[in-house]
Amino acid sequence: MASSEEDGTVEEKENNNKKRTKSSLATAWLTFYNIAMTAGWLVLAIAMIRFYITKGTHKGLYRSIARTLKFFQTFALVEVGHCAIGIVRTSVIVTGVQVCSRIFMVWFITNSIRPIQNEESVILFLVVWTMTEITRYSYYTFNLLHHLPFFIKWARYNLFIVLYPLGVIGELLTIYAALPFVRRSGMYSMRLPNIYNVSFDYYYCLIIVMLSYIPLFPQLYFHMLRQRRRVLHGEVIVEKDD
Ligand SMILES: CCCCCCCCCCCCC/C=C/C(=O)SCCNC(=O)CCNC(=O)[C@H](O)C(C)(C)COP(=O)(O)OP(=O)(O)OC[C@H]1O[C@@H](n2cnc3c(N)ncnc32)[C@H](O)[C@@H]1OP(=O)(O)O
């Protein structure tokens, strides 16, 4: 009896040790990840400001930062993994929609369709994403280090009220500007007849993507409003399961 109790205690201790190692590994990784992402978006901010100051125009700005943007935005896919393995308390679906829509904007719209790269709407979403991400990743970093300045917390849970709709406007205007080029070039489209016997029209796909903002964006926005009430006003929020 006594020995089984002792065994239980040893097992519990081992489990606790494993959990502690796992959680300190996760914290170390998240701290590194968030510092790297804050730095990445800061580099983008500085590059954009320098470009605008030296050239006096936004034309050519996208091309000048494209590599860095593609790298850091694509790297954010790791965040879906963080949610999936449970090291951050965020929904895989909410994060997945957010990250995939950004990656889609970068790779399948802005990067693939050169004629739209100088649109003002591209600069709008780039500026908005950059402000959001510098705030968001520095919030996570300081939070993990238990030294969170109030203004960063305030900025994380207030700026999105304006930045989120502005970012969506920039994205939608960019996709809209891309439509004529996509229709004319037939890019990423497959017309019948072909050996696969499949037809796909990227033009209509983009229209569907634009329409999907109508149901999806309010859900992301209200999710952030709930997070805001929880963090800034201490409200206990019971979220529905994914
Ligand atoms: C294939 C094509 C698909 C196309 C589909 C198109 C449809 C698209 C429709 C929607 C379009 C959206 C477009 C987006 C535009 C923009 O981004 S515009 C710019 C403005 N954007 C924002 O303000 C973004 C706001 N969104 C976010 O912050 C996130 O993406 C989020 C996933 C919505 C955040 O949610 P969540 O993580 O739940 O909130 P938090 O409060 O930040 O975190 C919750 C807890 O998790 C911890 N945590 C999360 N990540 C980390 C991390 N990296 N490191 C450490 N900790 C992390 C966080 O600290 C919280 O912990 P607790 O405080 O302990 O709860």
XYZ file of C-alpha atoms and ligand atoms in Angstrom:
307
model
C 0.000 0.000 0.000
C 2.675 2.362 1.151
C 4.856 1.436 -1.792
C 2.048 2.062 -4.314
C 1.414 5.490 -2.717
C 5.119 6.210 -3.016
C 5.027 4.999 -6.648
C 2.096 7.358 -7.270
C 4.050 10.268 -5.786
C 7.128 9.467 -7.834
C 4.979 9.214 -10.974
C 3.250 12.515 -10.152
C 6.612 14.182 -9.565
C 7.915 12.833 -12.875
C 4.807 14.055 -14.688
C 5.107 17.473 -13.069
C 8.786 17.664 -14.030
C 7.946 16.720 -17.625
C 5.188 19.371 -17.746
C 7.526 22.019 -16.318
C 10.273 21.169 -18.852
C 7.701 21.225 -21.648
C 6.271 24.562 -20.546
C 9.682 26.197 -20.064
C 10.715 24.935 -23.513
C 7.500 26.349 -24.961
C 8.050 29.696 -23.194
C 11.636 29.870 -24.450
C 10.548 29.118 -28.024
C 7.647 31.617 -27.888
C 9.929 34.317 -26.492
C 12.438 33.739 -29.285
C 9.670 33.596 -31.907
C 7.979 36.803 -30.736
C 11.274 38.729 -30.498
C 12.204 37.566 -34.024
C 8.802 38.570 -35.398
C 8.852 41.976 -33.650
C 12.314 42.575 -35.137
C 11.159 41.446 -38.581
C 8.193 43.809 -38.661
C 10.340 46.645 -37.253
C 12.802 46.081 -40.120
C 9.856 46.313 -42.537
C 8.627 49.539 -40.906
C 12.059 51.132 -41.117
C 12.505 49.997 -44.742
C 9.139 51.504 -45.713
C 9.858 54.826 -43.967
C 13.355 55.026 -45.521
C 12.010 54.217 -48.985
C 9.329 56.902 -48.744
C 11.757 59.525 -47.390
C 14.429 58.874 -50.035
C 12.155 58.341 -53.075
C 9.263 60.623 -52.114
C 6.760 58.179 -53.618
C 5.114 54.883 -52.751
C 5.781 53.554 -56.257
C 8.290 50.696 -56.060
C 7.877 50.385 -52.277
C 6.298 46.934 -52.441
C 9.089 45.509 -54.605
C 11.711 46.936 -52.255
C 10.300 45.113 -49.209
C 8.750 42.073 -50.923
C 11.371 39.520 -49.812
C 11.288 40.472 -46.136
C 7.494 40.680 -46.131
C 7.104 37.262 -47.758
C 9.530 35.706 -45.299
C 7.990 37.055 -42.087
C 4.361 36.733 -43.170
C 4.887 33.149 -44.331
C 6.763 32.301 -41.140
C 3.593 33.259 -39.231
C 2.180 29.864 -40.303
C 4.058 28.576 -37.252
C 1.343 30.273 -35.169
C -1.268 27.829 -36.421
C 1.067 25.095 -35.134
C 1.327 26.847 -31.728
C -2.463 26.666 -31.383
C -2.668 23.105 -32.692
C -0.160 21.755 -30.149
C -1.720 23.879 -27.397
C 1.208 26.091 -26.364
C -0.954 29.217 -26.813
C -4.578 29.535 -25.762
C -5.962 30.562 -29.150
C -8.312 28.896 -31.579
C -6.683 27.111 -34.543
C -9.550 28.273 -36.760
C -9.334 31.982 -35.809
C -5.552 31.990 -36.226
C -5.744 29.858 -39.372
C -8.172 32.224 -41.126
C -6.107 35.264 -40.108
C -2.756 33.833 -41.216
C -4.026 32.137 -44.417
C -5.845 35.254 -45.613
C -2.621 37.269 -45.153
C -0.515 34.664 -46.962
C -3.057 34.572 -49.760
C -2.848 38.405 -50.054
C 0.929 38.343 -50.188
C 1.614 35.362 -52.477
C -1.446 34.952 -54.682
C -2.428 38.594 -55.101
C 0.259 41.212 -54.529
C 3.294 39.149 -55.423
C 1.757 37.421 -58.454
C 0.091 40.444 -60.065
C 2.812 43.022 -60.746
C 0.547 45.774 -62.155
C -1.226 46.193 -58.810
C 1.914 46.446 -56.665
C 1.911 50.245 -56.823
C -1.737 50.657 -55.802
C -2.311 52.905 -52.762
C -4.420 50.101 -51.249
C -1.300 47.895 -51.056
C 0.460 50.585 -49.021
C -2.642 50.886 -46.831
C -2.695 47.240 -45.812
C 1.110 47.100 -45.512
C 1.185 50.043 -43.089
C -1.749 48.640 -41.115
C -0.272 45.103 -40.892
C 3.087 46.523 -39.828
C 1.606 48.638 -37.010
C -0.537 45.708 -35.869
C 2.258 43.170 -35.840
C 4.829 45.351 -34.072
C 2.273 45.949 -31.337
C 1.021 42.347 -31.187
C 4.413 40.608 -31.080
C 5.899 43.089 -28.625
C 2.804 42.553 -26.420
C 3.367 38.787 -26.433
C 7.105 39.223 -25.756
C 6.725 41.588 -22.789
C 3.847 39.491 -21.468
C 6.019 36.359 -21.498
C 8.799 38.277 -19.729
C 6.274 39.516 -17.099
C 7.184 43.157 -17.794
C 4.281 44.440 -19.835
C 4.153 48.255 -20.151
C 0.548 49.462 -19.970
C 0.754 51.439 -23.228
C 1.609 48.261 -25.175
C -1.300 46.420 -23.579
C -3.535 49.395 -24.338
C -2.305 49.588 -27.949
C -2.724 45.815 -28.516
C -6.365 45.887 -27.423
C -7.434 49.286 -28.806
C -5.616 49.978 -32.092
C -7.249 47.000 -33.811
C -10.648 48.741 -33.496
C -9.520 51.111 -36.280
C -6.687 49.097 -37.873
C -8.663 45.925 -38.529
C -11.334 47.579 -40.738
C -8.652 49.699 -42.429
C -6.593 46.583 -43.219
C -9.652 44.827 -44.628
C -10.458 47.880 -46.806
C -6.871 47.852 -48.140
C -7.037 44.132 -48.868
C -10.442 44.248 -50.559
C -9.480 47.252 -52.719
C -6.307 45.431 -53.775
C -8.195 42.282 -54.782
C -10.726 44.463 -56.607
C -7.892 46.198 -58.505
C -6.503 42.778 -59.444
C -9.735 41.524 -61.020
C -9.304 43.054 -64.531
C -5.720 41.733 -64.801
C -6.776 38.278 -63.685
C -9.656 38.215 -66.157
C -7.462 39.405 -69.050
C -4.518 37.097 -68.360
C -6.488 34.019 -67.291
C -3.813 33.397 -64.657
C -4.117 30.378 -62.341
C -7.165 29.323 -64.368
C -7.886 26.094 -66.210
C -10.222 26.052 -69.158
C -11.912 23.001 -70.652
C -11.012 20.898 -72.496
C -7.875 19.732 -70.661
C -6.383 16.346 -69.742
C -7.715 16.583 -66.170
C -11.208 17.497 -67.356
C -11.336 20.193 -64.668
C -12.212 23.845 -65.045
C -11.141 26.555 -62.605
C -11.510 30.319 -62.920
C -9.286 32.381 -60.619
C -11.374 35.476 -61.390
C -14.485 33.950 -59.801
C -12.350 32.468 -57.032
C -11.268 36.016 -56.126
C -14.870 37.191 -56.104
C -15.710 34.343 -53.699
C -12.720 35.295 -51.502
C -13.986 38.899 -51.399
C -17.483 37.731 -50.476
C -16.090 35.456 -47.763
C -14.917 38.546 -45.856
C -18.613 39.290 -45.130
C -19.158 36.298 -42.810
C -15.536 35.850 -41.664
C -14.329 39.341 -40.787
C -17.067 40.101 -38.185
C -16.183 36.858 -36.392
C -12.501 37.858 -36.134
C -13.423 41.387 -35.102
C -15.870 40.273 -32.407
C -13.314 37.744 -31.184
C -10.862 40.633 -30.671
C -13.545 42.741 -28.951
C -14.159 39.848 -26.519
C -10.389 39.530 -25.921
C -10.311 43.288 -25.260
C -13.068 43.037 -22.630
C -11.284 40.075 -21.017
C -7.825 41.663 -20.883
C -8.624 45.344 -20.282
C -11.798 45.010 -18.222
C -11.234 41.605 -16.602
C -14.490 40.145 -17.923
C -14.782 36.354 -17.783
C -15.598 35.274 -21.328
C -16.915 31.804 -22.077
C -15.996 31.119 -25.710
C -17.871 28.498 -27.720
C -15.725 25.508 -28.782
C -14.392 25.498 -32.346
C -7.020 30.543 -48.582
C -7.614 31.879 -48.742
C -8.453 32.259 -47.584
C -9.087 33.587 -47.806
C -10.100 33.864 -46.774
C -10.458 35.266 -46.786
C -11.352 35.635 -45.678
C -10.665 36.513 -44.682
C -11.562 37.256 -43.834
C -10.834 37.967 -42.725
C -9.797 38.851 -43.173
C -8.925 39.373 -42.105
C -7.870 40.137 -42.742
C -6.930 40.666 -41.760
C -6.503 41.866 -41.869
C -5.615 42.414 -40.884
O -4.872 41.800 -40.181
S -5.719 44.037 -40.808
C -4.660 44.534 -39.500
C -5.350 44.519 -38.184
N -5.305 43.209 -37.694
C -5.434 42.911 -36.428
O -5.642 43.723 -35.559
C -5.261 41.468 -36.168
C -5.998 41.039 -35.002
N -5.893 39.636 -34.998
C -5.087 39.012 -34.177
O -4.528 39.560 -33.290
C -4.850 37.533 -34.313
O -4.671 37.208 -35.580
C -5.879 36.702 -33.664
C -5.682 35.244 -34.024
C -7.254 37.130 -34.121
C -5.620 36.937 -32.179
O -6.430 36.259 -31.435
P -5.937 35.629 -30.070
O -4.593 35.004 -30.227
O -7.038 34.762 -29.574
O -5.822 36.851 -29.110
P -4.720 37.290 -28.116
O -5.455 38.057 -27.076
O -3.678 38.005 -28.834
O -4.079 35.946 -27.490
C -4.800 34.987 -26.700
C -3.843 34.273 -25.762
O -2.842 33.572 -26.454
C -1.561 34.115 -26.146
N -0.749 34.113 -27.347
C -1.197 34.126 -28.598
N -0.181 34.130 -29.444
C 0.949 34.155 -28.712
C 2.303 34.167 -29.033
N 2.753 34.212 -30.280
N 3.186 34.160 -28.010
C 2.777 34.133 -26.730
N 1.479 34.111 -26.366
C 0.576 34.119 -27.353
C -1.836 35.491 -25.624
O -0.842 35.998 -24.801
C -3.119 35.260 -24.868
O -2.800 34.611 -23.651
P -3.575 34.881 -22.299
O -3.491 36.357 -22.055
O -2.894 34.077 -21.284
O -4.999 34.439 -22.561
